[in-house]
mmCIF file of C-alpha atoms in Angstrom:
data_model
loop_
_atom_site.group_PDB
_atom_site.id
_atom_site.type_symbol
_atom_site.label_atom_id
_atom_site.label_comp_id
_atom_site.label_asym_id
_atom_site.label_seq_id
_atom_site.Cartn_x
_atom_site.Cartn_y
_atom_site.Cartn_z
ATOM 1 C CA UNK A 234 0.235 0.150 -0.035
ATOM 2 C CA UNK A 235 1.427 3.154 -1.100
ATOM 3 C CA UNK A 236 2.223 5.556 1.671
ATOM 4 C CA UNK A 237 -0.208 8.342 0.289
ATOM 5 C CA UNK A 238 -3.076 6.131 0.660
ATOM 6 C CA UNK A 239 -2.096 4.955 4.590
ATOM 7 C CA UNK A 240 -2.212 8.727 5.021
ATOM 8 C CA UNK A 241 -5.756 9.361 3.170
ATOM 9 C CA UNK A 242 -7.013 6.585 5.818
ATOM 10 C CA UNK A 243 -5.661 8.017 8.800
ATOM 11 C CA UNK A 244 -6.721 11.271 8.141
ATOM 12 C CA UNK A 245 -10.475 9.819 7.535
ATOM 13 C CA UNK A 246 -9.806 7.338 10.377
ATOM 14 C CA UNK A 247 -8.833 10.555 12.875
ATOM 15 C CA UNK A 248 -12.537 11.919 11.049
ATOM 16 C CA UNK A 249 -14.558 9.388 12.205
ATOM 17 C CA UNK A 250 -12.913 9.323 15.390
ATOM 18 C CA UNK A 251 -14.052 12.756 15.839
ATOM 19 C CA UNK A 252 -17.590 12.808 14.755
ATOM 20 C CA UNK A 253 -17.917 9.949 17.204
ATOM 21 C CA UNK A 254 -16.214 11.923 20.169
ATOM 22 C CA UNK A 255 -18.614 14.723 19.450
ATOM 23 C CA UNK A 256 -21.982 12.358 18.690
ATOM 24 C CA UNK A 257 -21.354 11.373 22.173
ATOM 25 C CA UNK A 258 -20.727 14.670 23.781
ATOM 26 C CA UNK A 259 -23.776 15.530 22.473
ATOM 27 C CA UNK A 260 -25.699 13.114 22.953
ATOM 28 C CA UNK A 261 -25.055 12.230 26.802
ATOM 29 C CA UNK A 262 -25.493 15.976 27.156
ATOM 30 C CA UNK A 263 -28.654 15.549 25.508
ATOM 31 C CA UNK A 264 -30.104 13.305 27.981
ATOM 32 C CA UNK A 265 -28.819 15.564 30.841
ATOM 33 C CA UNK A 266 -30.828 18.575 29.776
ATOM 34 C CA UNK A 267 -33.348 16.405 29.202
ATOM 35 C CA UNK A 268 -33.332 15.226 32.339
ATOM 36 C CA UNK A 269 -32.980 18.543 34.196
ATOM 37 C CA UNK A 270 -35.609 20.077 32.159
ATOM 38 C CA UNK A 271 -38.408 17.308 33.616
ATOM 39 C CA UNK A 272 -36.905 18.450 37.110
ATOM 40 C CA UNK A 273 -37.631 21.405 36.628
ATOM 41 C CA UNK A 274 -40.789 20.635 35.168
ATOM 42 C CA UNK A 275 -41.714 18.736 38.745
ATOM 43 C CA UNK A 276 -40.465 21.638 40.484
ATOM 44 C CA UNK A 277 -42.417 24.126 38.684
ATOM 45 C CA UNK A 278 -45.344 21.755 39.687
ATOM 46 C CA UNK A 279 -45.106 21.866 43.235
ATOM 47 C CA UNK A 280 -44.180 25.126 42.857
ATOM 48 C CA UNK A 281 -48.155 25.533 41.120
ATOM 49 C CA UNK A 282 -49.551 23.872 43.987
ATOM 50 C CA UNK A 283 -48.331 26.549 46.186
ATOM 51 C CA UNK A 284 -49.613 28.965 44.244
ATOM 52 C CA UNK A 285 -53.002 27.164 44.556
ATOM 53 C CA UNK A 286 -53.080 26.525 48.266
ATOM 54 C CA UNK A 287 -52.046 30.022 48.764
ATOM 55 C CA UNK A 288 -55.045 31.036 46.632
ATOM 56 C CA UNK A 289 -57.705 29.254 48.373
ATOM 57 C CA UNK A 290 -56.663 28.992 51.852
ATOM 58 C CA UNK A 291 -58.615 30.751 54.949
ATOM 59 C CA UNK A 292 -57.513 32.543 57.671
ATOM 60 C CA UNK A 293 -56.617 29.619 59.930
ATOM 61 C CA UNK A 294 -54.834 28.185 57.400
ATOM 62 C CA UNK A 295 -50.715 27.692 58.394
ATOM 63 C CA UNK A 296 -48.946 28.728 55.353
ATOM 64 C CA UNK A 297 -45.311 28.783 56.566
ATOM 65 C CA UNK A 298 -44.467 25.454 54.526
ATOM 66 C CA UNK A 299 -46.600 27.758 50.892
ATOM 67 C CA UNK A 300 -44.640 30.971 51.098
ATOM 68 C CA UNK A 301 -41.001 28.305 51.846
ATOM 69 C CA UNK A 302 -41.968 26.958 48.401
ATOM 70 C CA UNK A 303 -43.292 29.621 46.743
ATOM 71 C CA UNK A 304 -39.742 32.086 47.501
ATOM 72 C CA UNK A 305 -37.870 29.393 47.076
ATOM 73 C CA UNK A 306 -37.700 29.466 43.803
ATOM 74 C CA UNK A 307 -35.109 32.341 42.400
ATOM 75 C CA UNK A 308 -33.921 30.585 39.651
ATOM 76 C CA UNK A 309 -37.162 29.843 37.087
ATOM 77 C CA UNK A 310 -38.695 32.615 35.827
ATOM 78 C CA UNK A 311 -42.130 32.163 36.119
ATOM 79 C CA UNK A 312 -44.888 34.228 34.969
ATOM 80 C CA UNK A 313 -48.666 33.736 35.721
ATOM 81 C CA UNK A 314 -51.481 35.062 34.020
ATOM 82 C CA UNK A 315 -55.395 34.734 34.231
ATOM 83 C CA UNK A 316 -58.273 33.308 32.532
ATOM 84 C CA UNK A 317 -58.348 36.272 30.541
ATOM 85 C CA UNK A 318 -54.459 36.055 29.933
ATOM 86 C CA UNK A 319 -53.229 39.474 31.759
ATOM 87 C CA UNK A 320 -50.068 39.055 34.313
ATOM 88 C CA UNK A 321 -51.018 38.725 37.740
ATOM 89 C CA UNK A 322 -47.303 37.830 39.004
ATOM 90 C CA UNK A 323 -43.897 37.042 37.991
ATOM 91 C CA UNK A 324 -40.795 36.282 39.234
ATOM 92 C CA UNK A 325 -36.707 35.284 37.765
ATOM 93 C CA UNK A 326 -37.512 37.491 34.568
ATOM 94 C CA UNK A 327 -35.615 39.985 33.771
ATOM 95 C CA UNK A 328 -36.149 43.190 32.507
ATOM 96 C CA UNK A 329 -34.315 45.983 30.493
ATOM 97 C CA UNK A 330 -34.655 49.484 29.752
ATOM 98 C CA UNK A 331 -36.449 48.717 26.498
ATOM 99 C CA UNK A 332 -39.123 46.240 27.950
ATOM 100 C CA UNK A 333 -40.029 48.989 30.749
ATOM 101 C CA UNK A 334 -41.419 50.973 29.154
ATOM 102 C CA UNK A 335 -44.643 48.233 28.783
ATOM 103 C CA UNK A 336 -43.221 45.725 30.967
ATOM 104 C CA UNK A 337 -47.156 44.975 31.281
ATOM 105 C CA UNK A 338 -47.537 43.856 27.403
ATOM 106 C CA UNK A 339 -43.543 42.374 26.808
ATOM 107 C CA UNK A 340 -44.582 39.319 30.127
ATOM 108 C CA UNK A 341 -48.512 38.977 28.305
ATOM 109 C CA UNK A 342 -46.337 38.041 24.722
ATOM 110 C CA UNK A 343 -43.462 36.170 26.414
ATOM 111 C CA UNK A 344 -46.250 34.170 28.550
ATOM 112 C CA UNK A 345 -48.317 33.608 25.560
ATOM 113 C CA UNK A 346 -45.063 32.088 23.675
ATOM 114 C CA UNK A 347 -44.126 29.792 26.835
ATOM 115 C CA UNK A 348 -47.632 27.979 26.580
ATOM 116 C CA UNK A 349 -47.591 27.627 22.686
ATOM 117 C CA UNK A 350 -44.261 25.915 23.290
ATOM 118 C CA UNK A 351 -45.761 23.402 26.039
ATOM 119 C CA UNK A 352 -44.037 25.435 28.871
ATOM 120 C CA UNK A 353 -46.926 26.137 31.123
ATOM 121 C CA UNK A 354 -49.426 24.450 33.842
ATOM 122 C CA UNK A 355 -52.813 24.909 34.351
ATOM 123 C CA UNK A 356 -54.151 25.669 38.108
ATOM 124 C CA UNK A 357 -57.812 25.347 38.561
ATOM 125 C CA UNK A 358 -60.277 27.093 40.923
ATOM 126 C CA UNK A 359 -63.403 25.784 41.053
ATOM 127 C CA UNK A 360 -65.079 23.015 38.598
ATOM 128 C CA UNK A 361 -62.989 23.203 36.005
ATOM 129 C CA UNK A 362 -65.296 21.541 32.959
ATOM 130 C CA UNK A 363 -68.140 23.953 34.519
ATOM 131 C CA UNK A 364 -65.685 26.197 33.188
ATOM 132 C CA UNK A 365 -64.177 27.909 36.442
ATOM 133 C CA UNK A 366 -61.612 30.249 36.954
ATOM 134 C CA UNK A 367 -57.687 29.102 36.579
ATOM 135 C CA UNK A 368 -54.545 30.565 36.320
ATOM 136 C CA UNK A 369 -51.228 29.591 34.171
ATOM 137 C CA UNK A 370 -48.708 29.577 35.560
ATOM 138 C CA UNK A 371 -45.597 29.635 32.052
ATOM 139 C CA UNK A 372 -42.324 29.070 32.994
ATOM 140 C CA UNK A 373 -38.724 29.081 31.356
ATOM 141 C CA UNK A 374 -35.695 27.350 31.962
ATOM 142 C CA UNK A 375 -34.011 28.260 34.024
ATOM 143 C CA UNK A 376 -30.137 29.363 33.617
ATOM 144 C CA UNK A 377 -28.250 27.153 34.202
ATOM 145 C CA UNK A 378 -30.017 24.792 31.941
ATOM 146 C CA UNK A 379 -29.603 27.545 29.162
ATOM 147 C CA UNK A 380 -26.207 27.168 29.890
ATOM 148 C CA UNK A 381 -25.767 23.359 29.980
ATOM 149 C CA UNK A 382 -27.549 23.320 27.006
ATOM 150 C CA UNK A 383 -25.180 25.280 24.971
ATOM 151 C CA UNK A 384 -22.134 24.062 26.735
ATOM 152 C CA UNK A 385 -21.543 21.312 24.180
ATOM 153 C CA UNK A 386 -21.450 23.480 21.242
ATOM 154 C CA UNK A 387 -18.791 26.025 22.983
ATOM 155 C CA UNK A 388 -16.792 22.866 24.309
ATOM 156 C CA UNK A 389 -17.127 21.366 20.645
ATOM 157 C CA UNK A 390 -16.777 24.692 19.259
ATOM 158 C CA UNK A 391 -13.131 25.351 21.127
ATOM 159 C CA UNK A 392 -11.909 21.565 20.350
ATOM 160 C CA UNK A 393 -12.853 22.422 16.506
ATOM 161 C CA UNK A 394 -10.410 25.124 16.809
ATOM 162 C CA UNK A 395 -7.554 23.851 18.763
ATOM 163 C CA UNK A 396 -7.525 21.232 16.410
ATOM 164 C CA UNK A 397 -7.463 22.792 13.034
ATOM 165 C CA UNK A 398 -4.771 25.409 14.978
ATOM 166 C CA UNK A 399 -2.841 22.106 15.804
ATOM 167 C CA UNK A 400 -3.133 20.395 12.321
ATOM 168 C CA UNK A 401 -1.671 24.029 10.942
ATOM 169 C CA UNK A 402 0.776 23.641 13.312
ATOM 170 C CA UNK A 403 2.372 20.600 12.681
ATOM 171 C CA UNK A 404 1.959 20.523 8.865
ATOM 172 C CA UNK A 405 3.859 24.212 8.831
ATOM 173 C CA UNK A 406 6.455 22.583 11.180
ATOM 174 C CA UNK A 407 6.573 19.425 8.636
ATOM 175 C CA UNK A 408 6.545 21.960 5.286
ATOM 176 C CA UNK A 409 9.827 23.882 7.380
ATOM 177 C CA UNK A 410 12.044 20.347 8.409
ATOM 178 C CA UNK A 411 10.986 18.841 4.759
ATOM 179 C CA UNK A 412 12.403 22.259 3.559
ATOM 180 C CA UNK A 413 15.438 21.590 5.400
ATOM 181 C CA UNK A 414 15.702 18.255 4.315
ATOM 182 C CA UNK A 415 15.233 19.581 0.374
ATOM 183 C CA UNK A 416 17.827 22.079 1.328
ATOM 184 C CA UNK A 417 20.619 19.597 3.559
ATOM 185 C CA UNK A 418 20.138 16.834 0.473
ATOM 186 C CA UNK A 419 20.899 18.834 -2.555
ATOM 187 C CA UNK A 420 23.639 21.119 -0.974
ATOM 188 C CA UNK A 421 25.654 17.077 -0.027
ATOM 189 C CA UNK A 422 24.412 16.040 -2.896
ATOM 190 C CA UNK A 423 26.115 18.819 -5.308
ATOM 191 C CA UNK A 424 28.891 18.895 -2.576
ATOM 192 C CA UNK A 425 29.704 15.616 -3.607
ATOM 193 C CA UNK A 426 28.903 15.576 -6.768
ATOM 194 C CA UNK A 427 31.384 18.585 -7.449
ATOM 195 C CA UNK A 428 35.243 16.887 -7.413
ATOM 196 C CA UNK A 429 34.616 13.455 -9.583
ATOM 197 C CA UNK A 430 33.264 15.576 -12.032
ATOM 198 C CA UNK A 431 36.049 18.396 -12.332
ATOM 199 C CA UNK A 432 38.041 15.838 -12.124
ATOM 200 C CA UNK A 433 36.209 13.780 -15.334
ATOM 201 C CA UNK A 434 36.185 17.365 -16.995
ATOM 202 C CA UNK A 435 40.565 17.335 -16.189
ATOM 203 C CA UNK A 436 40.468 13.781 -18.008
ATOM 204 C CA UNK A 437 38.488 14.031 -21.162
ATOM 205 C CA UNK A 438 40.013 17.332 -21.608
ATOM 206 C CA UNK A 439 43.516 15.038 -21.774
ATOM 207 C CA UNK A 440 41.878 12.249 -23.868
ATOM 208 C CA UNK A 441 41.017 15.413 -26.210
ATOM 209 C CA UNK A 442 44.892 16.310 -26.501
ATOM 210 C CA UNK A 443 45.372 12.377 -26.675
ATOM 211 C CA UNK A 444 42.874 11.457 -29.160
ATOM 212 C CA UNK A 445 41.426 14.495 -31.146
ATOM 213 C CA UNK A 446 40.403 12.484 -34.297
ATOM 214 C CA UNK A 447 38.236 9.281 -31.794
ATOM 215 C CA UNK A 448 34.623 10.220 -31.845
ATOM 216 C CA UNK A 449 33.540 8.437 -28.684
ATOM 217 C CA UNK A 450 35.260 11.475 -26.596
ATOM 218 C CA UNK A 451 32.707 14.291 -27.831
ATOM 219 C CA UNK A 452 29.961 12.307 -26.199
ATOM 220 C CA UNK A 453 31.756 11.596 -23.069
ATOM 221 C CA UNK A 454 31.907 15.615 -22.823
ATOM 222 C CA UNK A 455 28.280 15.508 -23.170
ATOM 223 C CA UNK A 456 27.874 13.138 -19.956
ATOM 224 C CA UNK A 457 29.881 15.720 -18.475
ATOM 225 C CA UNK A 458 28.594 18.509 -19.427
ATOM 226 C CA UNK A 459 25.008 16.714 -18.205
ATOM 227 C CA UNK A 460 26.583 15.807 -14.577
ATOM 228 C CA UNK A 461 27.715 18.883 -14.133
ATOM 229 C CA UNK A 462 24.554 20.533 -15.164
ATOM 230 C CA UNK A 463 23.167 18.346 -12.291
ATOM 231 C CA UNK A 464 25.292 19.345 -9.852
ATOM 232 C CA UNK A 465 24.165 23.185 -10.734
ATOM 233 C CA UNK A 466 20.827 21.780 -10.440
ATOM 234 C CA UNK A 467 20.643 20.755 -6.966
ATOM 235 C CA UNK A 468 23.136 23.745 -5.685
ATOM 236 C CA UNK A 469 20.413 25.804 -7.079
ATOM 237 C CA UNK A 470 17.376 24.144 -5.154
ATOM 238 C CA UNK A 471 19.852 24.186 -1.790
ATOM 239 C CA UNK A 472 20.008 28.356 -2.649
ATOM 240 C CA UNK A 473 17.455 30.635 -3.104
ATOM 241 C CA UNK A 474 18.470 31.351 -7.000
ATOM 242 C CA UNK A 475 17.612 34.827 -8.994
ATOM 243 C CA UNK A 476 15.475 34.055 -11.780
ATOM 244 C CA UNK A 477 16.270 36.077 -14.810
ATOM 245 C CA UNK A 478 14.989 36.888 -18.208
ATOM 246 C CA UNK A 479 15.066 34.716 -20.330
ATOM 247 C CA UNK A 480 13.363 32.969 -23.681
ATOM 248 C CA UNK A 481 11.121 30.193 -22.576
ATOM 249 C CA UNK A 482 10.798 28.857 -26.463
ATOM 250 C CA UNK A 483 14.971 28.525 -26.153
ATOM 251 C CA UNK A 484 14.461 26.257 -22.707
ATOM 252 C CA UNK A 485 12.020 24.505 -24.355
ATOM 253 C CA UNK A 486 13.874 22.984 -27.403
ATOM 254 C CA UNK A 487 16.852 22.217 -25.150
ATOM 255 C CA UNK A 488 14.783 19.659 -23.301
ATOM 256 C CA UNK A 489 12.695 18.288 -26.378
ATOM 257 C CA UNK A 490 16.253 17.741 -28.056
ATOM 258 C CA UNK A 491 17.539 15.920 -25.041
ATOM 259 C CA UNK A 492 14.572 14.134 -24.764
ATOM 260 C CA UNK A 493 14.923 12.670 -28.300
ATOM 261 C CA UNK A 494 18.562 12.021 -27.495
ATOM 262 C CA UNK A 495 17.679 10.269 -24.423
ATOM 263 C CA UNK A 496 14.423 8.339 -26.097
ATOM 264 C CA UNK A 497 13.371 5.453 -28.451
ATOM 265 C CA UNK A 498 12.402 6.477 -32.457
ATOM 266 C CA UNK A 499 9.037 5.063 -31.360
ATOM 267 C CA UNK A 500 8.440 7.593 -29.187
ATOM 268 C CA UNK A 501 7.647 11.859 -31.338
ATOM 269 C CA UNK A 502 8.395 14.844 -29.464
ATOM 270 C CA UNK A 503 6.027 17.361 -31.546
ATOM 271 C CA UNK A 504 6.583 21.104 -30.239
ATOM 272 C CA UNK A 505 3.820 23.615 -30.407
ATOM 273 C CA UNK A 506 6.058 26.951 -29.874
ATOM 274 C CA UNK A 507 4.884 30.665 -31.427
ATOM 275 C CA UNK A 508 6.665 32.237 -34.319
ATOM 276 C CA UNK A 509 7.948 34.920 -31.777
ATOM 277 C CA UNK A 510 9.984 34.631 -28.607
ATOM 278 C CA UNK A 511 8.696 33.910 -25.518
ATOM 279 C CA UNK A 512 10.232 35.926 -22.135
ATOM 280 C CA UNK A 513 9.692 35.017 -18.903
ATOM 281 C CA UNK A 514 11.712 35.278 -16.176
ATOM 282 C CA UNK A 515 13.132 32.149 -14.643
ATOM 283 C CA UNK A 516 16.206 29.792 -13.183
ATOM 284 C CA UNK A 517 17.050 27.817 -16.836
ATOM 285 C CA UNK A 518 18.581 25.205 -15.397
ATOM 286 C CA UNK A 519 15.714 24.494 -12.361
ATOM 287 C CA UNK A 520 12.736 24.861 -15.290
ATOM 288 C CA UNK A 521 14.370 22.942 -17.994
ATOM 289 C CA UNK A 522 14.584 20.001 -14.881
ATOM 290 C CA UNK A 523 10.479 20.379 -14.532
ATOM 291 C CA UNK A 524 9.776 19.892 -17.826
ATOM 292 C CA UNK A 525 12.339 17.053 -18.232
ATOM 293 C CA UNK A 526 10.684 14.838 -15.226
ATOM 294 C CA UNK A 527 7.464 15.697 -17.003
ATOM 295 C CA UNK A 528 8.362 14.701 -20.323
ATOM 296 C CA UNK A 529 10.270 11.488 -18.023
ATOM 297 C CA UNK A 530 6.817 10.301 -16.535
ATOM 298 C CA UNK A 531 5.218 10.566 -20.182
ATOM 299 C CA UNK A 532 6.931 8.103 -21.746
ATOM 300 C CA UNK A 533 7.069 5.512 -18.740
ATOM 301 C CA UNK A 534 3.262 6.084 -18.831
ATOM 302 C CA UNK A 535 2.974 5.686 -22.452
ATOM 303 C CA UNK A 536 5.338 2.173 -22.224
ATOM 304 C CA UNK A 537 7.955 3.768 -24.609
ATOM 305 C CA UNK A 538 5.862 4.072 -27.208
ATOM 306 C CA UNK A 539 3.237 7.005 -28.251
ATOM 307 C CA UNK A 540 3.582 10.850 -28.964
ATOM 308 C CA UNK A 541 4.650 13.637 -26.487
ATOM 309 C CA UNK A 542 3.377 17.463 -27.258
ATOM 310 C CA UNK A 543 5.133 19.972 -25.712
ATOM 311 C CA UNK A 544 2.997 23.286 -26.232
ATOM 312 C CA UNK A 545 4.228 27.468 -25.255
ATOM 313 C CA UNK A 546 0.929 29.024 -24.998
ATOM 314 C CA UNK A 547 1.861 33.046 -24.921
ATOM 315 C CA UNK A 548 -1.095 34.517 -22.402
ATOM 316 C CA UNK A 549 -1.927 38.153 -21.126
ATOM 317 C CA UNK A 550 -0.226 38.082 -18.521
ATOM 318 C CA UNK A 551 0.879 34.724 -17.677
ATOM 319 C CA UNK A 552 3.367 32.457 -19.924
ATOM 320 C CA UNK A 553 2.003 28.887 -20.249
ATOM 321 C CA UNK A 554 3.947 25.353 -20.940
ATOM 322 C CA UNK A 555 1.482 22.242 -21.138
ATOM 323 C CA UNK A 556 3.258 18.671 -21.819
ATOM 324 C CA UNK A 557 0.350 16.496 -23.156
ATOM 325 C CA UNK A 558 1.283 12.186 -23.521
ATOM 326 C CA UNK A 559 -0.802 9.524 -24.405
ATOM 327 C CA UNK A 560 -0.330 7.531 -21.896
ATOM 328 C CA UNK A 561 -2.404 5.524 -19.613
ATOM 329 C CA UNK A 562 -3.728 8.578 -17.765
ATOM 330 C CA UNK A 563 -4.163 8.676 -14.353
ATOM 331 C CA UNK A 564 -7.416 7.790 -11.793
ATOM 332 C CA UNK A 565 -9.687 10.145 -10.779
ATOM 333 C CA UNK A 566 -8.726 9.636 -6.931
ATOM 334 C CA UNK A 567 -4.407 9.858 -7.465
ATOM 335 C CA UNK A 568 -5.300 13.602 -9.124
ATOM 336 C CA UNK A 569 -4.618 14.958 -5.125
ATOM 337 C CA UNK A 570 -2.129 13.211 -4.983
ATOM 338 C CA UNK A 571 0.122 13.197 -7.768
ATOM 339 C CA UNK A 572 2.245 15.929 -6.313
ATOM 340 C CA UNK A 573 2.795 14.469 -2.951
ATOM 341 C CA UNK A 574 5.930 13.725 -1.300
ATOM 342 C CA UNK A 575 6.175 9.455 -1.761
ATOM 343 C CA UNK A 576 3.138 8.876 -3.819
ATOM 344 C CA UNK A 577 4.254 6.855 -7.895
ATOM 345 C CA UNK A 578 2.912 4.501 -9.217
ATOM 346 C CA UNK A 579 6.010 3.458 -10.762
ATOM 347 C CA UNK A 580 7.413 -0.318 -8.925
ATOM 348 C CA UNK A 581 10.788 1.108 -8.276
ATOM 349 C CA UNK A 582 9.658 4.811 -8.211
ATOM 350 C CA UNK A 583 10.289 7.361 -5.040
ATOM 351 C CA UNK A 584 7.659 9.550 -5.160
ATOM 352 C CA UNK A 585 9.845 12.912 -5.691
ATOM 353 C CA UNK A 586 9.834 13.665 -9.275
ATOM 354 C CA UNK A 587 6.701 15.596 -9.100
ATOM 355 C CA UNK A 588 6.580 16.256 -5.960
ATOM 356 C CA UNK A 589 10.374 18.720 -6.694
ATOM 357 C CA UNK A 590 8.689 20.092 -10.110
ATOM 358 C CA UNK A 591 5.698 21.548 -7.543
ATOM 359 C CA UNK A 592 8.349 22.358 -5.263
ATOM 360 C CA UNK A 593 10.801 24.782 -8.138
ATOM 361 C CA UNK A 594 7.079 26.219 -10.042
ATOM 362 C CA UNK A 595 5.043 27.423 -6.858
ATOM 363 C CA UNK A 596 8.562 28.564 -4.197
ATOM 364 C CA UNK A 597 11.369 29.439 -6.688
ATOM 365 C CA UNK A 598 9.257 30.323 -9.560
ATOM 366 C CA UNK A 599 5.933 32.440 -7.851
ATOM 367 C CA UNK A 600 3.707 29.850 -10.473
ATOM 368 C CA UNK A 601 1.534 26.618 -10.340
ATOM 369 C CA UNK A 602 1.504 23.553 -11.895
ATOM 370 C CA UNK A 603 -0.941 21.506 -11.847
ATOM 371 C CA UNK A 604 -2.740 18.654 -14.023
ATOM 372 C CA UNK A 605 -5.316 20.402 -16.917
ATOM 373 C CA UNK A 606 -6.913 16.860 -17.974
ATOM 374 C CA UNK A 607 -6.344 13.366 -17.260
ATOM 375 C CA UNK A 608 -8.225 10.223 -18.937
ATOM 376 C CA UNK A 609 -7.539 6.437 -18.967
ATOM 377 C CA UNK A 610 -6.161 5.378 -21.866
ATOM 378 C CA UNK A 611 -6.194 8.270 -24.083
ATOM 379 C CA UNK A 612 -3.046 9.770 -22.213
ATOM 380 C CA UNK A 613 -2.332 13.391 -19.375
ATOM 381 C CA UNK A 614 -2.149 16.585 -20.117
ATOM 382 C CA UNK A 615 -0.280 19.028 -17.194
ATOM 383 C CA UNK A 616 -0.022 22.676 -17.368
ATOM 384 C CA UNK A 617 2.887 25.160 -16.064
ATOM 385 C CA UNK A 618 1.502 29.119 -15.674
ATOM 386 C CA UNK A 619 4.308 31.223 -14.950
ATOM 387 C CA UNK A 620 3.785 35.310 -14.983
ATOM 388 C CA UNK A 621 5.045 37.526 -17.055
ATOM 389 C CA UNK A 622 7.315 39.889 -15.811
#
């Protein structure tokens, strides 16, 4: 199994676990709120019975317990209305400056709203079937119950913010670590290649003087120059190269010539360039590396037989390069992972070529590279966009 698939599975697993934790938290909170809500209704039923006892008491009745129950409600907002809907009493209901001018109308509206939601208890006086007088005890949830109802959502919000910040910090740390690895590896590679390449160049010069008519020595010289170019590319990755104004046609033609020499006759390299010069700021050795990598991947995707079309487009404000092949294409589920480090469909691939190409285009050239289109069995088109000037 590829590393990208494992990472995707880990992410999905974390999302599932987080969703399960959120569901359990909300479920437990809902049960607690439901139980407390039922407990508050029981308390209000006792309070309504106490109100009924107070209204029905005569002069000889001991009202100590009744008054204790009525005065003991210091948390649950309650409004008492008569059969006509007029407010006769209320407790624990805050009236601010906006509602103070017409507090009676505000309390009546609030009582009607609570009654419609089922938060009311009817207290009958006399025979209710005969249409006797009654009162409605309308109550709302206590402040504590409201806080408990909203607390899980606040908690989940805080956890979500913390998770997002933690993931962002981890990704930033990982990216910075990858950058340090890239730079260190590139510098060390360039350093290690420098000495043997210098020695090979000297030996080639000696061979030229000793055997000036040998036809193989110029080919050896080309391979040594190629090694020198590779070392130069690694040294530029290890630093921050300064882009210069370059003719993109010449850069792409150089890559096409190199691929023509290094591929079989069954692979056709088609160049589609405009007739005029197209300039863009770039580091030519690194940009050649990017296009060369795309062409090599195209050759592998076509299994050594097909057509690679390199197209240069001079568009307003930008220069675009498209590399199209007639290979096997990329699966839709892999399109988002093709530039991820470690992703590869080759049996012996490291999965670093496209990741390095993306780094060169986006970080060193401030451009973008992406898969423009891909169809299984038909081929793939990669597109690079660079800003002019």
